[in-house]
Structures are given as C-alpha cells and as structure tokens.
Amino acid sequence: MGFKMGIVGLPNVGKSTLFNALTRTAAAQAANFPFCTIEPNVGEVAVPDARLDKLAAIAGSKQTIPTRMTFVDIAGLVKGASKGEGLGNQFLANIRECDAFAHVVRCFEDGDVTHVEGRVDPVDDAQVIETELMLADLESIEKRRAGLVRKLKGGDKEAAQQDRLLADAQEALENDRPARSVDVDAEDAKAWRMLQLLTQKPILYVCNVEEENAAKGNAHSDAVAKMAAEQGAGAVVISAKIEEEISQLDPDEAEMFLEEMGLEEAGLDRLIRAGYELLHLETYFTVGPKEARAWTIKHGTAAPQAAGVIHGDFEKGFIRAETIAYDDFVALGGEGPAKDAGKMRAEGKTYIVKDGDVMHFLFNT
C-alpha cells in the first residue's frame, strides 16, 4: 500500500506549483488567479528510499520497484465553502477520499501574487480552512444522526455505536475542536474510521516560503510550526518554486542545485517522510535476483497482514516469514551470508514487522 494525500489550501498559496513539482508533470495548471484547478489532479510518485537501491545492488536485482505515494491537487477553498461558496462542495467531496491532507499555507511575501484576503497570515489562513471543515462536519453529523432515529428506536446496536461516536464528534466540534481530537477506544476504532469526517484526517502543514528561506524558514513558517505543535500536527518547510526547478533537472544537476541552495535534500523527500510519520507508516522489502521491492505498511502490522499487502493469498495461507534486518543484510552482504551468520529469523503470525525488514513469506496455496 501507498497512501493518498490531498494538497489543500486557499487559492494562490502554491498548491498547484507544488503538485507539478512533486509529480514531475505539468498536469495541474499553476496560474495567478483563484480556482485555476477546477478538477482534482491525481499524480503518483515513487517514494525515494536509498535503502532499496543498496539492497538491489547487493542482491544483483535486475529491477527496483519503490512503493508509491498518491498526491491529489484539490481546488482552492475560500471562506464560506461549507455553504457552497467558491468550489467548496467539490473540495469537500474530494478530500473525503484522502488518507491525510497536506495543507499548503502561504509563508512568502510577493506583491505580484495576489492573496484572496489581501494579506499574508498563514495561521489565519489555516484557521479559515479548519473552520470550514468543522462547519461541514457539523452539518453532516446533524443529518446523519437524524437519519439514525428509526434504527435507534428499533434497538440496532450498530446504529447506537455510530450515533454515540457522532455525538462525541459533535461535542468536540461545538467546542471548536476538530474530530481528530476525540479519544476513541480500540473497540470503536473501526467504526470511528468509517464515519469519514473531514476533521478526522491527519494534517501536515506545508509552509511555502521564498527561495532564500527554503533551508531554515522564516517568521511566518515559525508561527505555523508553533501552531502545528500545539495541535499535534506536522509541519514542513518547502519552497514550491525550488521544487519546481529541481523537478526539471537530472539527478546530478539536482544534487548540485540543492548544495548551492544550502539544502540537504529535496522537499519531496521531506514531505514524504513527514507524511509517513503522520500516518505511522513503515517500509519492508522483498529482495531477489529479479527485483528488489519496497512495500508500505502501518506501524504495528503483523507478518500475515504485511504479506497480504503483496497478495491476499499470502495472508490467508501464511505459514511463516523468513526475516533479515536491513542492517544485517547490508553488513553481511546479502541473504546467504546473513543466513550463514544466523541472522535470518523464522517469524510466525504474531511477529510485528519492523521498518527495513527484508522478508520472504512462506504460505499454503
């Protein structure tokens, strides 16, 4: 599995420019006017992971297949979107389909790029969108609870659970707190996810700064980082203009350009890593002469479910997993030497896969 991240924000904050850079395409039109992105643009990018290339080199794999991340560039949101202003209704429908969202906020000063509110205040911008999402959730909750009345009278247990969780979310929202702030018990976790409330989605603030501030950020991005920390959200500093320039260069040129700008890595790498942390994702590998491949799983995934990411039959017929830690595989020079050194482990159904594990699954057909 990969994951789907919606790129959201007010008009003219750099969403489409960032999308173009991240997906290495010009599919999303970047223009200096609101609503230039009318339909959501979807692009997939390979998740960069130096470990995969190293494993492939050691094993002599003919092909490397990274895991992938999907970005969805969603139309700009304005105040009043929850009531249908601007392209609000389209925005709200598209964002429900994403696992999380990268909220791009304008942290740059540029008189040539208009701001929909006529000023630069990223914290206030973020609050505008959060408010619209909360209002949309409240409206949705009221309608859904009204629709549950008949089932509740009939003693439907599933409806009772849903209504209880909706009530918890409603209480939070009425007290100016997003649904993600609600503490949910383990037995309610699945039903809670099924509610698909907008403010349930984890949020990563992407501070779009001027090129000269790409390395360390500025006062605007510092304010956003403080807000994110208070919310338990993530924050990353990126210059969309730099990322767009990098996307047009070959790898060697890009590396030189990053050095000149005082950057250790591209914004794509930082964004993906922050997204993985936000969603508690990890990577394991399968390695052989034909291919070395990366697979994305949730932190805490047991071996059979990790196998199921490759194919459902692997999970159903799971017998055991032959596992080598990444560091052991690299240090000892591959599967054979690791096995000879006693570093290959046979793990059963209760084994929790660790980030970087090199795995081979045995299963019944």
Short mmCIF file of C-alpha atoms in Angstrom, two decimals:
data_model
loop_
_atom_site.label_atom_id
_atom_site.label_comp_id
_atom_site.label_asym_id
_atom_site.label_seq_id
_atom_site.Cartn_x
_atom_site.Cartn_y
_atom_site.Cartn_z
CA MET A 1 0.00 0.00 0.00
CA GLY A 2 0.94 3.59 -0.53
CA PHE A 3 -1.21 6.41 0.70
CA LYS A 4 -3.21 9.27 -0.76
CA MET A 5 -2.51 12.81 0.38
CA GLY A 6 -4.71 15.70 -0.66
CA ILE A 7 -2.96 19.02 -1.29
CA VAL A 8 -5.29 21.70 0.04
CA GLY A 9 -5.24 25.38 0.92
CA LEU A 10 -6.60 28.78 0.00
CA PRO A 11 -6.25 29.96 -3.62
CA ASN A 12 -2.81 31.23 -4.72
CA VAL A 13 -0.75 29.68 -1.92
CA GLY A 14 1.28 27.44 -4.27
CA LYS A 15 -0.70 24.18 -4.26
CA SER A 16 -0.57 23.52 -7.99
CA THR A 17 3.06 24.63 -8.28
CA LEU A 18 3.94 22.13 -5.55
CA PHE A 19 1.85 19.43 -7.20
CA ASN A 20 3.59 19.98 -10.53
CA ALA A 21 6.96 19.67 -8.88
CA LEU A 22 6.11 16.62 -6.82
CA THR A 23 4.60 14.64 -9.64
CA ARG A 24 7.11 15.86 -12.25
CA THR A 25 4.26 16.83 -14.52
CA ALA A 26 2.51 19.94 -15.74
CA ALA A 27 -0.89 18.31 -15.34
CA ALA A 28 -2.05 20.94 -12.85
CA GLN A 29 -2.15 24.45 -14.27
CA ALA A 30 -0.35 26.86 -11.96
CA ALA A 31 -1.72 30.35 -12.54
CA ASN A 32 -2.10 33.55 -10.59
CA PHE A 33 -5.87 33.51 -10.17
CA PRO A 34 -8.26 31.63 -7.86
CA PHE A 35 -9.71 28.28 -8.87
CA CYS A 36 -7.24 27.52 -11.66
CA THR A 37 -7.53 23.91 -10.51
CA ILE A 38 -11.11 23.05 -11.37
CA GLU A 39 -10.95 19.26 -11.09
CA PRO A 40 -8.69 17.36 -8.73
CA ASN A 41 -5.46 16.32 -10.39
CA VAL A 42 -4.04 12.99 -9.30
CA GLY A 43 -0.39 12.01 -9.62
CA GLU A 44 1.70 9.16 -8.31
CA VAL A 45 5.34 9.50 -7.33
CA ALA A 46 7.90 6.91 -6.35
CA VAL A 47 8.85 7.14 -2.69
CA PRO A 48 12.61 7.75 -2.58
CA ASP A 49 14.44 5.28 -0.34
CA ALA A 50 18.21 4.83 -0.61
CA ARG A 51 17.91 1.51 1.20
CA LEU A 52 16.11 -0.05 -1.76
CA ASP A 53 18.93 0.79 -4.17
CA LYS A 54 21.52 -0.59 -1.75
CA LEU A 55 19.62 -3.86 -1.32
CA ALA A 56 19.24 -4.21 -5.10
CA ALA A 57 22.96 -3.66 -5.62
CA ILE A 58 23.87 -6.32 -3.06
CA ALA A 59 21.40 -8.87 -4.45
CA GLY A 60 22.10 -8.05 -8.09
CA SER A 61 18.40 -7.38 -8.67
CA LYS A 62 17.52 -6.59 -12.28
CA GLN A 63 14.78 -4.19 -11.28
CA THR A 64 13.91 -1.94 -8.34
CA ILE A 65 10.28 -1.15 -7.58
CA PRO A 66 9.70 1.54 -4.97
CA THR A 67 6.46 2.00 -3.12
CA ARG A 68 4.30 4.85 -4.36
CA MET A 69 2.54 7.85 -2.92
CA THR A 70 -0.50 9.50 -4.48
CA PHE A 71 -0.99 13.25 -4.41
CA VAL A 72 -4.36 14.83 -5.13
CA ASP A 73 -4.30 18.53 -6.04
CA ILE A 74 -7.68 19.80 -4.86
CA ALA A 75 -9.38 23.06 -5.87
CA GLY A 76 -8.80 26.10 -3.66
CA LEU A 77 -11.06 26.68 -0.70
CA VAL A 78 -12.45 30.02 0.45
CA LYS A 79 -14.40 31.27 3.44
CA GLY A 80 -17.97 30.01 3.14
CA ALA A 81 -17.07 26.76 1.35
CA SER A 82 -19.17 24.76 3.82
CA LYS A 83 -22.16 26.69 2.44
CA GLY A 84 -21.13 26.14 -1.17
CA GLU A 85 -19.06 29.28 -1.75
CA GLY A 86 -16.35 29.08 -4.42
CA LEU A 87 -15.72 25.43 -5.23
CA GLY A 88 -16.42 24.33 -1.69
CA ASN A 89 -18.73 21.40 -2.42
CA GLN A 90 -16.24 19.83 -4.85
CA PHE A 91 -13.44 20.37 -2.37
CA LEU A 92 -15.32 18.72 0.48
CA ALA A 93 -16.25 15.69 -1.62
CA ASN A 94 -12.70 15.14 -2.91
CA ILE A 95 -10.95 15.46 0.42
CA ARG A 96 -13.02 12.66 1.99
CA GLU A 97 -11.23 10.20 -0.28
CA CYS A 98 -7.75 11.09 1.05
CA ASP A 99 -5.90 9.45 3.95
CA ALA A 100 -4.49 12.78 5.12
CA PHE A 101 -4.00 16.25 3.78
CA ALA A 102 -1.06 18.50 3.19
CA HIS A 103 -2.34 21.97 3.99
CA VAL A 104 -0.23 24.41 1.98
CA VAL A 105 -0.02 27.80 3.65
CA ARG A 106 1.50 30.92 2.14
CA CYS A 107 4.60 31.93 4.07
CA PHE A 108 6.10 34.17 1.38
CA GLU A 109 5.78 37.87 0.58
CA ASP A 110 5.25 38.66 -3.11
CA GLY A 111 3.28 41.65 -4.35
CA ASP A 112 2.93 40.04 -7.78
CA VAL A 113 0.95 37.09 -6.39
CA THR A 114 -2.44 38.13 -5.07
CA HIS A 115 -3.82 36.77 -1.81
CA VAL A 116 -7.54 36.09 -1.66
CA GLU A 117 -7.74 38.02 1.64
CA GLY A 118 -5.25 40.73 0.61
CA ARG A 119 -2.65 39.93 3.28
CA VAL A 120 -0.14 37.23 4.32
CA ASP A 121 -1.13 35.48 7.57
CA PRO A 122 -0.65 31.69 7.32
CA VAL A 123 -2.04 30.95 10.78
CA ASP A 124 -5.26 32.78 10.00
CA ASP A 125 -5.39 31.06 6.58
CA ALA A 126 -5.14 27.69 8.30
CA GLN A 127 -7.92 28.60 10.69
CA VAL A 128 -10.18 29.63 7.79
CA ILE A 129 -9.95 26.19 6.25
CA GLU A 130 -10.22 24.36 9.58
CA THR A 131 -13.37 26.33 10.37
CA GLU A 132 -14.94 25.44 7.04
CA LEU A 133 -14.15 21.76 7.55
CA MET A 134 -15.59 21.83 11.06
CA LEU A 135 -18.79 23.52 9.85
CA ALA A 136 -19.14 20.93 7.09
CA ASP A 137 -18.66 18.11 9.61
CA LEU A 138 -21.29 19.58 11.95
CA GLU A 139 -23.81 19.76 9.13
CA SER A 140 -23.02 16.19 8.09
CA ILE A 141 -23.31 14.91 11.67
CA GLU A 142 -26.70 16.52 12.23
CA LYS A 143 -28.10 14.95 9.07
CA ARG A 144 -26.64 11.54 9.82
CA ARG A 145 -27.90 11.48 13.41
CA ALA A 146 -31.38 12.46 12.22
CA GLY A 147 -31.23 9.55 9.79
CA LEU A 148 -30.42 7.09 12.58
CA VAL A 149 -33.53 7.78 14.68
CA ARG A 150 -35.62 4.92 13.29
CA LYS A 151 -32.83 2.36 13.71
CA LEU A 152 -32.15 3.56 17.24
CA LYS A 153 -35.80 3.05 18.17
CA GLY A 154 -35.51 -0.47 16.81
CA GLY A 155 -32.54 -1.25 19.07
CA ASP A 156 -29.96 -1.50 16.28
CA LYS A 157 -26.60 -1.90 18.08
CA GLU A 158 -24.52 -0.73 15.12
CA ALA A 159 -26.64 2.40 14.80
CA ALA A 160 -26.29 3.03 18.54
CA GLN A 161 -22.50 2.85 18.28
CA GLN A 162 -22.48 5.16 15.27
CA ASP A 163 -24.76 7.67 16.98
CA ARG A 164 -22.61 7.64 20.14
CA LEU A 165 -19.45 8.34 18.14
CA LEU A 166 -21.16 11.04 16.10
CA ALA A 167 -22.30 12.64 19.36
CA ASP A 168 -18.71 12.65 20.66
CA ALA A 169 -17.52 14.29 17.45
CA GLN A 170 -20.36 16.81 17.56
CA GLU A 171 -19.47 17.81 21.13
CA ALA A 172 -15.84 18.38 20.15
CA LEU A 173 -16.77 20.42 17.08
CA GLU A 174 -19.25 22.56 19.02
CA ASN A 175 -16.37 23.38 21.35
CA ASP A 176 -14.13 24.45 18.44
CA ARG A 177 -12.12 21.22 18.41
CA PRO A 178 -11.69 19.01 15.31
CA ALA A 179 -12.90 15.42 15.32
CA ARG A 180 -9.30 14.19 15.41
CA SER A 181 -9.09 15.49 18.99
CA VAL A 182 -11.59 12.87 20.23
CA ASP A 183 -10.14 9.95 22.21
CA VAL A 184 -11.52 6.73 20.72
CA ASP A 185 -11.40 3.30 22.37
CA ALA A 186 -9.84 0.40 20.47
CA GLU A 187 -13.20 -1.38 20.08
CA ASP A 188 -14.63 1.73 18.41
CA ALA A 189 -11.65 2.42 16.15
CA LYS A 190 -13.04 0.76 13.03
CA ALA A 191 -16.49 2.34 13.36
CA TRP A 192 -14.85 5.71 14.01
CA ARG A 193 -12.81 5.48 10.79
CA MET A 194 -15.97 4.59 8.88
CA LEU A 195 -17.50 7.96 9.83
CA GLN A 196 -15.11 9.62 7.34
CA LEU A 197 -15.36 13.04 8.94
CA LEU A 198 -13.26 15.74 7.32
CA THR A 199 -11.61 16.88 10.55
CA GLN A 200 -10.65 13.29 11.37
CA LYS A 201 -7.96 13.46 8.70
CA PRO A 202 -4.39 13.90 9.96
CA ILE A 203 -2.94 17.21 8.83
CA LEU A 204 0.53 18.22 7.68
CA TYR A 205 1.15 21.94 7.24
CA VAL A 206 3.37 22.72 4.25
CA CYS A 207 4.95 26.14 4.67
CA ASN A 208 5.61 27.56 1.21
CA VAL A 209 8.46 30.06 1.67
CA GLU A 210 10.66 32.23 -0.56
CA GLU A 211 13.68 30.56 -2.16
CA GLU A 212 16.15 32.27 0.19
CA ASN A 213 14.27 30.89 3.22
CA ALA A 214 13.97 27.30 1.99
CA ALA A 215 16.66 25.96 4.33
CA LYS A 216 15.56 27.47 7.63
CA GLY A 217 12.15 29.01 7.08
CA ASN A 218 11.04 32.46 8.21
CA ALA A 219 8.86 34.15 10.84
CA HIS A 220 5.68 33.01 9.06
CA SER A 221 6.74 29.35 8.96
CA ASP A 222 7.87 29.55 12.60
CA ALA A 223 4.37 30.67 13.57
CA VAL A 224 2.86 27.76 11.62
CA ALA A 225 5.27 25.30 13.27
CA LYS A 226 4.19 26.56 16.70
CA MET A 227 0.52 26.15 15.77
CA ALA A 228 1.14 22.65 14.42
CA ALA A 229 2.93 21.59 17.61
CA GLU A 230 0.01 22.82 19.71
CA GLN A 231 -2.37 20.76 17.55
CA GLY A 232 -0.20 17.66 17.47
CA ALA A 233 0.05 18.08 13.68
CA GLY A 234 3.10 18.01 11.42
CA ALA A 235 4.85 20.88 9.64
CA VAL A 236 7.46 21.03 6.90
CA VAL A 237 9.13 23.98 5.14
CA ILE A 238 9.30 23.90 1.35
CA SER A 239 9.86 26.39 -1.45
CA ALA A 240 7.48 25.32 -4.20
CA LYS A 241 9.48 27.37 -6.72
CA ILE A 242 12.68 25.50 -5.86
CA GLU A 243 10.92 22.14 -6.07
CA GLU A 244 9.56 23.07 -9.49
CA GLU A 245 13.08 23.94 -10.68
CA ILE A 246 14.55 20.73 -9.26
CA SER A 247 11.88 18.67 -10.98
CA GLN A 248 13.24 19.78 -14.36
CA LEU A 249 16.84 18.71 -13.63
CA ASP A 250 18.58 15.36 -13.90
CA PRO A 251 19.72 13.77 -10.59
CA ASP A 252 23.31 15.08 -10.73
CA GLU A 253 22.20 18.62 -11.58
CA ALA A 254 19.54 18.49 -8.87
CA GLU A 255 22.12 17.47 -6.27
CA MET A 256 24.39 20.37 -7.24
CA PHE A 257 21.46 22.78 -7.17
CA LEU A 258 20.45 21.64 -3.68
CA GLU A 259 24.01 22.15 -2.43
CA GLU A 260 24.05 25.67 -3.86
CA MET A 261 20.80 26.44 -2.06
CA GLY A 262 22.12 25.02 1.23
CA LEU A 263 19.59 22.17 1.24
CA GLU A 264 20.47 18.61 2.25
CA GLU A 265 17.57 17.01 0.38
CA ALA A 266 14.66 17.82 -1.91
CA GLY A 267 11.36 18.95 -0.45
CA LEU A 268 9.72 15.82 -1.85
CA ASP A 269 11.82 13.66 0.45
CA ARG A 270 10.98 15.80 3.48
CA LEU A 271 7.30 15.87 2.61
CA ILE A 272 7.03 12.11 2.13
CA ARG A 273 8.95 11.39 5.33
CA ALA A 274 6.71 13.78 7.26
CA GLY A 275 3.67 12.14 5.67
CA TYR A 276 4.88 8.69 6.70
CA GLU A 277 5.39 9.86 10.26
CA LEU A 278 1.96 11.50 10.28
CA LEU A 279 0.24 8.27 9.22
CA HIS A 280 2.57 5.95 11.17
CA LEU A 281 3.73 4.15 8.04
CA GLU A 282 6.77 1.91 7.59
CA THR A 283 8.53 0.09 4.76
CA TYR A 284 9.65 -3.51 4.41
CA PHE A 285 11.45 -5.07 1.45
CA THR A 286 11.41 -8.20 -0.68
CA VAL A 287 14.70 -8.83 -2.46
CA GLY A 288 15.74 -11.31 -5.15
CA PRO A 289 17.60 -11.60 -8.47
CA LYS A 290 14.56 -10.43 -10.48
CA GLU A 291 13.59 -7.45 -8.36
CA ALA A 292 14.03 -5.56 -5.13
CA ARG A 293 10.77 -4.06 -3.99
CA ALA A 294 9.54 -1.78 -1.21
CA TRP A 295 6.17 -2.25 0.48
CA THR A 296 4.38 0.21 2.75
CA ILE A 297 2.57 -0.92 5.90
CA LYS A 298 1.15 0.67 9.03
CA HIS A 299 3.33 0.67 12.14
CA GLY A 300 2.42 -2.34 14.27
CA THR A 301 1.39 -4.58 11.34
CA ALA A 302 1.73 -8.32 11.99
CA ALA A 303 3.51 -10.57 9.49
CA PRO A 304 0.37 -12.14 7.89
CA GLN A 305 -1.17 -8.73 7.23
CA ALA A 306 2.13 -7.45 5.86
CA ALA A 307 2.16 -10.44 3.50
CA GLY A 308 -1.38 -9.56 2.47
CA VAL A 309 -0.13 -6.25 1.06
CA ILE A 310 1.59 -8.30 -1.64
CA HIS A 311 -1.37 -10.63 -2.26
CA GLY A 312 -4.42 -11.71 -0.28
CA ASP A 313 -3.46 -15.39 -0.71
CA PHE A 314 -0.21 -14.71 1.15
CA GLU A 315 -2.18 -13.64 4.20
CA LYS A 316 -4.80 -16.39 4.00
CA GLY A 317 -2.25 -19.20 3.66
CA PHE A 318 0.51 -17.65 5.80
CA ILE A 319 2.91 -20.17 7.34
CA ARG A 320 5.89 -18.10 8.40
CA ALA A 321 8.15 -15.24 7.35
CA GLU A 322 11.89 -15.55 6.84
CA THR A 323 13.20 -12.20 8.05
CA ILE A 324 16.53 -10.39 7.97
CA ALA A 325 17.02 -6.93 9.47
CA TYR A 326 18.14 -4.35 6.90
CA ASP A 327 21.38 -3.56 8.77
CA ASP A 328 22.31 -7.25 8.94
CA PHE A 329 21.53 -7.80 5.24
CA VAL A 330 23.80 -4.90 4.25
CA ALA A 331 26.59 -5.50 6.76
CA LEU A 332 26.90 -9.21 5.91
CA GLY A 333 26.48 -8.82 2.15
CA GLY A 334 23.17 -10.42 1.34
CA GLU A 335 20.75 -13.20 2.16
CA GLY A 336 23.20 -16.12 2.00
CA PRO A 337 25.84 -14.64 4.32
CA ALA A 338 23.14 -13.39 6.70
CA LYS A 339 21.61 -16.85 6.86
CA ASP A 340 25.02 -18.46 7.47
CA ALA A 341 25.64 -15.98 10.29
CA GLY A 342 22.35 -16.91 11.95
CA LYS A 343 20.74 -13.56 11.21
CA MET A 344 17.79 -14.95 9.25
CA ARG A 345 14.85 -15.48 11.60
CA ALA A 346 11.73 -17.60 11.15
CA GLU A 347 8.83 -15.49 12.40
CA GLY A 348 5.24 -16.58 12.95
CA LYS A 349 1.80 -14.99 12.86
CA THR A 350 2.35 -12.77 15.89
CA TYR A 351 5.54 -11.15 14.63
CA ILE A 352 5.27 -7.37 14.26
CA VAL A 353 7.14 -6.29 11.14
CA LYS A 354 9.84 -3.68 11.70
CA ASP A 355 10.80 -0.84 9.39
CA GLY A 356 13.50 -2.05 6.99
CA ASP A 357 12.90 -5.78 7.41
CA VAL A 358 13.88 -7.87 4.38
CA MET A 359 11.24 -10.60 4.16
CA HIS A 360 10.34 -13.78 2.34
CA PHE A 361 6.91 -15.32 3.00
CA LEU A 362 6.02 -19.00 3.00
CA PHE A 363 2.33 -19.79 2.53
CA ASN A 364 -0.11 -22.52 1.53
CA THR A 365 -1.98 -22.13 -1.74
#
